[in-house]
Tab-separated table of C-alpha atoms and ligand atoms in Angstrom:
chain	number	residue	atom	x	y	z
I	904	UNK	CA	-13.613	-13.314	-2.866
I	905	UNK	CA	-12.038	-11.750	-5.919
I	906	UNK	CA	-10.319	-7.950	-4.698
I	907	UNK	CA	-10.301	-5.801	-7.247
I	908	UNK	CA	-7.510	-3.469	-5.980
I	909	UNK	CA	-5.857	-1.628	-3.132
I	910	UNK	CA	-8.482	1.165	-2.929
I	911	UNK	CA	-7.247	2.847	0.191
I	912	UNK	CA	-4.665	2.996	3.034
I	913	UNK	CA	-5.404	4.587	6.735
I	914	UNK	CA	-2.765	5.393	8.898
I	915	UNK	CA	-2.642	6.792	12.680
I	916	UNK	CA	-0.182	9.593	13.348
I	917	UNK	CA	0.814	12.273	15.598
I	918	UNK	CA	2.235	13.398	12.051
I	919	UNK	CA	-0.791	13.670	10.312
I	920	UNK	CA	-0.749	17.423	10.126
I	921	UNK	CA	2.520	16.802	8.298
I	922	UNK	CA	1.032	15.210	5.414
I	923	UNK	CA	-1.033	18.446	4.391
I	924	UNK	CA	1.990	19.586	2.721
I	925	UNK	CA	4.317	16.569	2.320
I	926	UNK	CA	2.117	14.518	0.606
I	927	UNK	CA	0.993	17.665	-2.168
I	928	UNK	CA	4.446	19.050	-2.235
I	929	UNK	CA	6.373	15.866	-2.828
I	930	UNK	CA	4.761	13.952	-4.737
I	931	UNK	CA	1.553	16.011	-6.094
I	932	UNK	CA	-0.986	14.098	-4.375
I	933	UNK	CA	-4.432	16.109	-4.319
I	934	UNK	CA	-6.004	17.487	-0.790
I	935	UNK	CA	-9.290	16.226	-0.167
I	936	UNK	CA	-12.058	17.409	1.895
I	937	UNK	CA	-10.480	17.316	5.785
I	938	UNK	CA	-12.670	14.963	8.491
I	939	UNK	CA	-13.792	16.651	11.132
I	940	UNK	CA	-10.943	15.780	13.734
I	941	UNK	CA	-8.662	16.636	10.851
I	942	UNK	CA	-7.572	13.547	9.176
I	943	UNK	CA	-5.522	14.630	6.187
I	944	UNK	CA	-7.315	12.714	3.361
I	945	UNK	CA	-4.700	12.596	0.047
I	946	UNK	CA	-6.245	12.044	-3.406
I	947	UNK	CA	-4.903	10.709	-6.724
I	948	UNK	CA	-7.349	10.782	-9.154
I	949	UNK	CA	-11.630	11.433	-8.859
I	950	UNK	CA	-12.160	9.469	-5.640
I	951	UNK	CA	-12.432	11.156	-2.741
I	952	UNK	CA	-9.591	10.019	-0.728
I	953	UNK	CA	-6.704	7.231	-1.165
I	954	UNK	CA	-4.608	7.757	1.394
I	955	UNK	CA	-6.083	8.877	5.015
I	956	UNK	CA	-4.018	10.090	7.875
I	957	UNK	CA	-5.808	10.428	10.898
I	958	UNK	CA	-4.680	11.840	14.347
I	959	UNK	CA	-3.379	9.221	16.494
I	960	UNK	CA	-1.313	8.712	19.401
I	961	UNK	CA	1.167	6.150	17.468
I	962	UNK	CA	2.645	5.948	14.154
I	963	UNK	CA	0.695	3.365	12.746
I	964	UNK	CA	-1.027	1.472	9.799
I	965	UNK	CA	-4.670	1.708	10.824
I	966	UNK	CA	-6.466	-0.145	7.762
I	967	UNK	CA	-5.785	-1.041	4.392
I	968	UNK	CA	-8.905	-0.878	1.782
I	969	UNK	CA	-9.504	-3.919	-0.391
I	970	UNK	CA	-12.210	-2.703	-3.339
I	971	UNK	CA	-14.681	-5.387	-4.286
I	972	UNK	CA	-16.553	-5.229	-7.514
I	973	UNK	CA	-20.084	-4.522	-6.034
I	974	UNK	CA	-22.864	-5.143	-3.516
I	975	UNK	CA	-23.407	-8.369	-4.559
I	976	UNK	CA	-19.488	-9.473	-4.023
I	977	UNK	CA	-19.507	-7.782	-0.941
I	978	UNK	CA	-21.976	-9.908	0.855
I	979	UNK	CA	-20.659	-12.681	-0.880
I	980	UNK	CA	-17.325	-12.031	0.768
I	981	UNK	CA	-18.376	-10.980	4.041
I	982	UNK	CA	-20.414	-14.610	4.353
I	983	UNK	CA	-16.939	-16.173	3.067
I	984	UNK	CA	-15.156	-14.844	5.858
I	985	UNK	CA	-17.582	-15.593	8.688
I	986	UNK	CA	-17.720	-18.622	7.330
I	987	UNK	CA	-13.589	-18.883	7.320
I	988	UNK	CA	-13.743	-17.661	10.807
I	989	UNK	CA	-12.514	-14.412	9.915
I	990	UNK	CA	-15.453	-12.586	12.514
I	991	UNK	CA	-15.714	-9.962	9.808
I	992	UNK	CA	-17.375	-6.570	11.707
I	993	UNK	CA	-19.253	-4.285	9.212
I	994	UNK	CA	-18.867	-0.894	9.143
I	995	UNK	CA	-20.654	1.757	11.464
I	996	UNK	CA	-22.357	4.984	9.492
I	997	UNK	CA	-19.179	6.766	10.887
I	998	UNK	CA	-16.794	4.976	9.389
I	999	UNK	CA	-18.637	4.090	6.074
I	1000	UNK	CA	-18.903	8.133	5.771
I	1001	UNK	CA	-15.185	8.700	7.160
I	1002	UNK	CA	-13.548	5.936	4.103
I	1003	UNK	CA	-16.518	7.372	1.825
I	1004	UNK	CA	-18.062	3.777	0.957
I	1005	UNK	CA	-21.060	2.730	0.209
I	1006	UNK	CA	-20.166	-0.253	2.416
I	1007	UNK	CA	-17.155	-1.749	4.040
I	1008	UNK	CA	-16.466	-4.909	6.519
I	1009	UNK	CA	-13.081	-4.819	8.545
I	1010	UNK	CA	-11.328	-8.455	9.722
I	1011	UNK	CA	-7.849	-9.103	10.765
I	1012	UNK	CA	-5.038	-11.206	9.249
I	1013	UNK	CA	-3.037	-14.253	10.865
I	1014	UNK	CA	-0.734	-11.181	11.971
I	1015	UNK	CA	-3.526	-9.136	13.313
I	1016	UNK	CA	-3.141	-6.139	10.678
I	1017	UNK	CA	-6.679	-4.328	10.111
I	1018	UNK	CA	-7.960	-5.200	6.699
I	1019	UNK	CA	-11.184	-3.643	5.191
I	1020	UNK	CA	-13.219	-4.742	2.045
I	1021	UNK	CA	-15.521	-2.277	0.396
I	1022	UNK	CA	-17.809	-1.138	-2.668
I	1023	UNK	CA	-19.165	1.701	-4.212
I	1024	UNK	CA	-16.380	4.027	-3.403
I	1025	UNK	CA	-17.517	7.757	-3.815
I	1026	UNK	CA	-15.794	9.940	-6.771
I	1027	UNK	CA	-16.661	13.379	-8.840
I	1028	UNK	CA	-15.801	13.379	-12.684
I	1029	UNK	CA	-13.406	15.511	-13.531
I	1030	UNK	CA	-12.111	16.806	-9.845
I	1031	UNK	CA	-8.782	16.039	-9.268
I	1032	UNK	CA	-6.372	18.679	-8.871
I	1033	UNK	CA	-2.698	17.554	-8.380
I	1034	UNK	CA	-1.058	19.383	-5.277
I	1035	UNK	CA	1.988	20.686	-7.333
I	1036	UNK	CA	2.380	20.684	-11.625
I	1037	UNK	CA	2.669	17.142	-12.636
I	1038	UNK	CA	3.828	15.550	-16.040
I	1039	UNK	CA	1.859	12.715	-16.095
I	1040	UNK	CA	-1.008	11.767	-13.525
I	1041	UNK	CA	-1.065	8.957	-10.849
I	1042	UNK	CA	-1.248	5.451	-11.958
I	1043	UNK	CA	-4.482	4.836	-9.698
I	1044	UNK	CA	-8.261	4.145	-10.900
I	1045	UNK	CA	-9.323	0.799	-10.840
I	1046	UNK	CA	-5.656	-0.126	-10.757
I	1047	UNK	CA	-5.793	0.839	-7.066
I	1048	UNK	CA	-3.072	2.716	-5.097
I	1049	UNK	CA	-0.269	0.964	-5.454
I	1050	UNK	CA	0.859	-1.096	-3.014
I	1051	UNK	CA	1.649	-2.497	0.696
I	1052	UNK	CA	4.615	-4.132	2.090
I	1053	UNK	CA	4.253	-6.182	5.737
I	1054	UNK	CA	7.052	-7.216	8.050
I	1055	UNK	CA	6.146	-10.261	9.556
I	1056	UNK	CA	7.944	-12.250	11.415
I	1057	UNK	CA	7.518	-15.682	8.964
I	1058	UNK	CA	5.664	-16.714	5.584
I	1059	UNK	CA	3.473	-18.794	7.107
I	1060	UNK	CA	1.120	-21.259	4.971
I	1061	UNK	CA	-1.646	-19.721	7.122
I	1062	UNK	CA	-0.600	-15.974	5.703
I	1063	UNK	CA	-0.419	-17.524	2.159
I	1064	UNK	CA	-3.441	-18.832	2.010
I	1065	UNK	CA	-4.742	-15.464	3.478
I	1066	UNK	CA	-3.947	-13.988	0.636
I	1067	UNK	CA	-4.507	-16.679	-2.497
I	1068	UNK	CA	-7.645	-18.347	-0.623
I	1069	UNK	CA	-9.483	-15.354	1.530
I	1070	UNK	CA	-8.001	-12.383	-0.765
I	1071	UNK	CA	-8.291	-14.356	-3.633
I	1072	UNK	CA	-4.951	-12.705	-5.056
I	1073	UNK	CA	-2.317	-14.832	-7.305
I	1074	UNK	CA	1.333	-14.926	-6.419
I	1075	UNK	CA	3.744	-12.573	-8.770
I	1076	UNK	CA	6.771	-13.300	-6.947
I	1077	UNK	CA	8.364	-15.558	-4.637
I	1078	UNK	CA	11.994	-14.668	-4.137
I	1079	UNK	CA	12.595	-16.952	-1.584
I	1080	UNK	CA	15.615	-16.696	0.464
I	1081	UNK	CA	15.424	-19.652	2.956
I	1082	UNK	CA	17.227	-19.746	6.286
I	1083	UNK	CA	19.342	-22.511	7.414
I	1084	UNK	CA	16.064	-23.548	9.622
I	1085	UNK	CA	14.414	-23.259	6.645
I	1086	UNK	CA	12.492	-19.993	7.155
I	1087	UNK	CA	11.217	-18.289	4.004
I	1088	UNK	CA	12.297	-14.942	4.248
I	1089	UNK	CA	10.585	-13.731	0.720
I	1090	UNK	CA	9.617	-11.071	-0.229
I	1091	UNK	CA	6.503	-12.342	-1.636
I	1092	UNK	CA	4.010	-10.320	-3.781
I	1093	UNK	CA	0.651	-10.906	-4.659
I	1094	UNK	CA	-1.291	-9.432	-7.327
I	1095	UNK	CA	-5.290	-8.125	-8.015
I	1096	UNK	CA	-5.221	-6.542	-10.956
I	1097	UNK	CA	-2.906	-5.849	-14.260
I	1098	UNK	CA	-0.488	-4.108	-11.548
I	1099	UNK	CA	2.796	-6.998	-10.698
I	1100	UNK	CA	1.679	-6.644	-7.007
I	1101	UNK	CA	-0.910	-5.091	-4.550
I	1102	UNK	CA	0.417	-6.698	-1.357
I	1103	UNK	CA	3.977	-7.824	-0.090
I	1104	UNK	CA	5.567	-9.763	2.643
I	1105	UNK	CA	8.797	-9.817	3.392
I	1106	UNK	CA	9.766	-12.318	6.619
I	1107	UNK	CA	11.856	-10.356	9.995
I	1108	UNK	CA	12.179	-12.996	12.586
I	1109	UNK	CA	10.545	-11.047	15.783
I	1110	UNK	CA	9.719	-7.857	13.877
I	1111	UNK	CA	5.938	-7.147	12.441
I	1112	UNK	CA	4.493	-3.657	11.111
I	1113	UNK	CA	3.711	-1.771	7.936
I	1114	UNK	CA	7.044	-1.122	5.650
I	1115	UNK	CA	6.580	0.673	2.769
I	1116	UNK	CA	3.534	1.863	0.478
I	1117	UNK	CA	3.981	2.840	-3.368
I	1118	UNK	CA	3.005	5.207	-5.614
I	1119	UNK	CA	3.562	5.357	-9.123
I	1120	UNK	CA	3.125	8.548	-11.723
I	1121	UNK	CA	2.935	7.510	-15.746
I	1122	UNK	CA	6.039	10.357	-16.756
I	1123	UNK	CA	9.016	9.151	-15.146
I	1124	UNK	CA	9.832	13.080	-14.931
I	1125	UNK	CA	7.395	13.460	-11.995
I	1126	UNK	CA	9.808	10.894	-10.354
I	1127	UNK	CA	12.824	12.287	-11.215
I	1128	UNK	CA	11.611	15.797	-9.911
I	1129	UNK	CA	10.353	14.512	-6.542
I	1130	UNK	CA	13.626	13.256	-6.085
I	1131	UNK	CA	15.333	16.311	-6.700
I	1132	UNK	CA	13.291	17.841	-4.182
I	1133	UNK	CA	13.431	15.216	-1.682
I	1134	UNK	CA	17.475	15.915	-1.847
I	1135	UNK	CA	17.155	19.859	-2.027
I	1136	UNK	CA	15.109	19.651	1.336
I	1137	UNK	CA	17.614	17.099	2.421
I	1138	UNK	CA	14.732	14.716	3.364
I	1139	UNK	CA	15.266	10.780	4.446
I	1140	UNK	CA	16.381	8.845	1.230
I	1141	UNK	CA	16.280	5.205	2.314
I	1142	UNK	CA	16.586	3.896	-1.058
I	1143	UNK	CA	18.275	5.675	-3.790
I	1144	UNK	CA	16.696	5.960	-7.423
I	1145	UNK	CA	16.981	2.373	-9.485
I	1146	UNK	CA	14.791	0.015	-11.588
I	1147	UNK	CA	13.620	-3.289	-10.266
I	1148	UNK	CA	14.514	-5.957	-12.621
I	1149	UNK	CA	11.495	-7.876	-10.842
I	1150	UNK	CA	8.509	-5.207	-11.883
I	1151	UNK	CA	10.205	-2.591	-14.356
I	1152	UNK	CA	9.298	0.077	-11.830
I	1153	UNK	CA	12.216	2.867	-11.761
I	1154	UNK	CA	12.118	4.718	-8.180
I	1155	UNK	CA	13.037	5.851	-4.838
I	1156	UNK	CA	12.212	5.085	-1.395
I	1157	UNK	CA	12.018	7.972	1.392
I	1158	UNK	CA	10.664	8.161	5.124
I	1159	UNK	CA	7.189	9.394	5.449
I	1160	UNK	CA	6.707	11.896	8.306
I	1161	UNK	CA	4.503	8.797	9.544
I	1162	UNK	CA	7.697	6.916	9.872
I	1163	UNK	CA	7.264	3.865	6.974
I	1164	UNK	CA	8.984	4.460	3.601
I	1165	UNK	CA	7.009	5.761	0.899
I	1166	UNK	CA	8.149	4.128	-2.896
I	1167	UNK	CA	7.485	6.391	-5.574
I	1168	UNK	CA	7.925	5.417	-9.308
I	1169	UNK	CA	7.211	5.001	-12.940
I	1170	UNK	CA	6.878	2.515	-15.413
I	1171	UNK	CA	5.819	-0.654	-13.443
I	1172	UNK	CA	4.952	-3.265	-16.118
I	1173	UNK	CA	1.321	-4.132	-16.252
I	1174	UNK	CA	0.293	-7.954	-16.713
I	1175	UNK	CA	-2.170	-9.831	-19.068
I	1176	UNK	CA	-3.440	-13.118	-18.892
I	1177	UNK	CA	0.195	-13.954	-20.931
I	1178	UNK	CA	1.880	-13.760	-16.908
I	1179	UNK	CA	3.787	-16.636	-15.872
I	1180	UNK	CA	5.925	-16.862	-12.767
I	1181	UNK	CA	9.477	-15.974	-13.334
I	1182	UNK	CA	12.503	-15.334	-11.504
I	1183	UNK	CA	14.993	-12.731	-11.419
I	1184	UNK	CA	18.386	-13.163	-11.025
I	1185	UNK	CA	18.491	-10.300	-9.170
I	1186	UNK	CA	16.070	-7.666	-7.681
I	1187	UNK	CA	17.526	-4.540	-8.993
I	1188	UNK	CA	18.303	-3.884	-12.640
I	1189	UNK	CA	20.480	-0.821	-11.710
I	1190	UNK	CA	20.645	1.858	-8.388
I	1191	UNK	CA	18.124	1.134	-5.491
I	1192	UNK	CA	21.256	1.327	-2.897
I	1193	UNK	CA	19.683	0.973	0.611
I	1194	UNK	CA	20.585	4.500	2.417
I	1195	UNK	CA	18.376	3.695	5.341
I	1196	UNK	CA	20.285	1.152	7.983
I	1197	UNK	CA	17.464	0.338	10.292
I	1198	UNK	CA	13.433	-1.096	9.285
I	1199	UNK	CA	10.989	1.509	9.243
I	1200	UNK	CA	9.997	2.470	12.417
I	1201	UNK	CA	6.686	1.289	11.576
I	1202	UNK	CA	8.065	-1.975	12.118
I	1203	UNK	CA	8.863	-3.114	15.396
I	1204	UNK	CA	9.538	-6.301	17.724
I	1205	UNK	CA	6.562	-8.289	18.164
I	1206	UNK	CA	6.822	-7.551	21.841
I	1207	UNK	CA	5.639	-3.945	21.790
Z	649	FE2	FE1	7.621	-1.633	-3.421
């Protein structure tokens, strides 16, 4: 299969009500239409929702969206994953209504993370409203969300392949730190689309959850702002405002009221067919001092 982009995120929280105002005041996303047992739905441009926070017993990463071009690559991918072994289950009216898809198919990972892949995501010209004054607008469309970064406990060839040969995504970065047993410890991104990376890994021996999502505005002012606030309110920094030398991006990283960090930046470089795999000296080009001393707590021993 051939993803397009990160089309969606759903999350479980206890939080969610939270997100009515975090998610607007912070960092402008729109308020979309609520579901009926009040999942916060959070917009970024004419779909109907991007990010979904439903109620939930647990803080946790419920599904992430994977858009697919059409009908026609949807069946094609859902017969590629039964056929994988993937036991791909497609969606019921409910949730097909509840993601606003005109179809979806969820499967798990090697590290049992809920995946969907959909098409013909609902949108209405013209409708986004930002949920505070913005500079620029979110960096979203058919460039997706953002992305996704996994804990897992190892880079397995099994979880690489899941993402070159059954996501059908290309490798950005590999920045491989190897243990003395030889563990990869990554990160490793994978890309979809002109964006440097839609997915991530990085490798926590005994530790597996969701650890940060990103964002990304066009004016670097709507970052620099949501910063300021995020200090004024004396909210959870975990990683202070820098550049990656790996992507270009410039931002921050702060704890969600869903517990995983929330990246939020500007200026990520986007990729043409020119792209070759390179390798950074470094990660950060400047700032991006971790704040935080502890994983998300998203992320958690495998034994829970
Ligand atoms: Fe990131």
């Amino acid at each position: 299969m051939q993803i397009r982009s990160l089309g969606y995120l759903g999350f479980e929280s206890p939080h969610f009500k939270e997100w009515e105002t975090f998610g607007p005041e912070i960092f402008g996303l729109g308020l979309g239409e609520p579901g009926a047992d009040g999942t916060v739905r959070l917009r970024m441009d004419d779909r109907h929702q991007r990010i979904s926070v439903h109620p939930g017993d647990e803080e946790r990463l419920a599904y992430v969206g994977w858009e697919l071009k059409d009908k026609a690559a949807f069946r094609a991918a859902v017969k590629e994953l039964e056929d994988k072994g993937f036991s791909p289950r497609l969606g019921t009216p409910e949730e097909t209504a509840d993601r606003q898809v005109q179809g979806l198919a969820r499967f798990q990972d090697p590290f049992d993370f809920v995946h969907e892949i959909f098409y013909g995501a609902t949108f209405t010209s013209g409708s986004f409203l930002p949920g505070k004054p913005m500079t620029g607008k979110f960096v979203a469309g058919l460039d997706g969300v953002g992305h996704v970064v996994f804990v897992v406990p190892e880079i397995t060839p099994e979880l690489e392949e899941f993402a070159t040969d059954v996501l059908g995504m290309e490798l950005f970065g590999d920045w491989v730190a190897t243990t003395a047993d030889g563990r990869q410890t990554g990160p490793q991104f994978y890309r979809c689309n002109p964006r440097t990376h839609a997915l991530g890994f990085v490798a926590v021996p005994g530790m597996r959850g969701v650890q940060h999502i990103a964002i990304e505005s066009d004016h670097l002012d709507d970052v620099g702002r949501a910063y300021d606030l995020v200090q004024e309110r004396e909210l959870p920094i975990t990683i202070t405002l820098g550049r990656h030398m790996t992507d270009n991006l410039v931002s921050f990283y702060m704890r969600s009221p869903t517990g995983f960090d929330i990246e939020f930046g500007a200026g990520g470089t986007l990729l043409d067919e020119s792209f070759v795999q390179a390798n950074p000296s470094n990660s950060e080009a400047w700032g991006h001092k971790f704040i935080a001393k502890s994983w998300a707590p998203t992320v958690k021993p495998l034994a829970d």
